[in-house]
Amino acid sequence: MKSPRTLDTRQLQAFEMLVSTGSFTGAAKKLFITQSAVSHSIKNLEESIGCKLLAKQGKKAVPTEAGERLLHAARSWLGEMEKLCDELDGFDRFGAGRLRLGASPKGCQFLLPPIIDQFKLQDPRCRFEVHAGDTPRCLEMLRAGEIDIGITLEPIKENSIEFRPWFQDELKVVLPVGHPWSGKTILNQPDVLKENFILYNRESYTFRIIFDFLRHENIHLPSYLELSSVEATKELVKAGVGIGILADWTVVNEVKNGELTTASLSRRKLTRTWGLSSYKGRLLNPAEDAFARIGEEVGCKWMLNRNI
């Protein structure tokens, strides 16, 4: 069996440039080498392949049939190598050519776009691979190695996950306009006992946060239904089916438009902590670390300027 022949990248570059310019002088100028170096590269390439690659046509060097075949393959290969070098340059400067991250659907809609916009100012070539999922799903993807970082709520009893806090938001009772409690800023327990609540589904972290808070405040909900959709919850509240507990920023427009109003469950705020989760013990590469810093900055500004 014949041993495989290897082709030198510099020789292929010289051959491609010689065909492009039509002369040894032109190729030498483009490649910033001597004319004799171009000639030497072509000679060695022809010897390595075992056939003539160029022919004279007047003063111009043109490819033979074998040369045409090599030229087609060389241009494709050299183009791919140039793209690869660009990607590897991104690794050298930022640590990755892509970012695999998870985020909730609402996070993808509101928080992720300004973070990516800011990040792209630093590295416009970085490719984002975004997987939508709530906090339990993002943590599951982290453990499975399907994503590298996730925008999540603060994990509860997750020893395998490292969490960088970014900001807090507040969960409030959401009421239809005209409800008897409209105008109240804080509800009391007798009020709560009279109403049907609409909550995030019990598989969510928000459901756990709400119930931990209610337990601490000695508030007991006699009746509630669960939904996984914020939009559906808002529509049911408007229709008078019940009252919701939602993040205040998710109802900004409805409150402004006079469709909904909000109140607190107690004097102590019901809050959630958002941040960046990653697998514990895995160091963030430069791109992920930059994303974490930008995310904290953008997230804090976003919460301050959300006009509630």
Coordinates of N, CA and C in Angstrom, one line a residue, residues 197-208 210 224-230 233 244-246:
F197 N -56.1 31.6 43.8 CA -54.8 32.1 43.3 C -54.4 31.3 42.0
I198 N -53.7 32.0 41.1 CA -53.1 31.4 39.9 C -51.6 31.5 40.1
L199 N -50.9 30.3 40.1 CA -49.5 30.3 40.4 C -48.7 29.6 39.3
Y200 N -47.4 29.9 39.3 CA -46.5 29.1 38.4 C -46.7 27.6 38.7
N201 N -46.4 26.8 37.7 CA -46.6 25.3 38.0 C -45.6 24.8 39.0
R202 N -45.9 23.8 39.7 CA -45.2 23.3 40.9 C -43.8 22.8 40.6
E203 N -43.5 22.5 39.3 CA -42.2 22.0 38.9 C -41.2 23.2 38.8
S204 N -41.7 24.4 38.8 CA -40.8 25.6 38.7 C -40.2 26.0 40.0
Y205 N -39.1 26.7 39.9 CA -38.4 27.2 41.1 C -39.3 28.3 41.7
T206 N -40.0 29.1 40.9 CA -40.8 30.2 41.4 C -41.9 29.6 42.3
F207 N -42.5 28.5 42.0 CA -43.5 27.9 42.8 C -42.9 27.6 44.2
R208 N -41.7 27.0 44.2 CA -41.0 26.7 45.5 C -40.7 28.0 46.3
I210 N -42.3 30.8 46.1 CA -43.6 31.4 46.7 C -44.0 30.6 47.9
Y224 N -55.8 27.2 44.8 CA -55.0 27.8 43.7 C -54.9 26.8 42.5
L225 N -54.7 27.3 41.3 CA -54.4 26.5 40.2 C -53.1 26.9 39.6
E226 N -52.5 26.0 38.9 CA -51.1 26.1 38.4 C -51.1 26.3 36.9
L227 N -50.2 27.2 36.4 CA -50.0 27.4 35.0 C -48.6 27.6 34.7
S228 N -48.1 27.1 33.5 CA -46.7 27.4 33.1 C -46.6 28.6 32.2
S229 N -47.6 29.3 31.9 CA -47.6 30.4 31.0 C -47.9 31.7 31.7
V230 N -47.0 32.7 31.7 CA -47.2 34.0 32.3 C -48.3 34.7 31.5
T233 N -51.7 33.3 32.5 CA -52.0 33.8 33.8 C -52.6 35.2 33.8
G244 N -53.2 36.5 40.4 CA -51.9 35.8 40.1 C -50.8 36.3 41.1
I245 N -49.7 35.6 41.1 CA -48.5 36.0 41.7 C -47.4 36.0 40.6
L246 N -47.0 37.1 40.1 CA -46.1 37.2 39.0 C -45.0 38.2 39.3

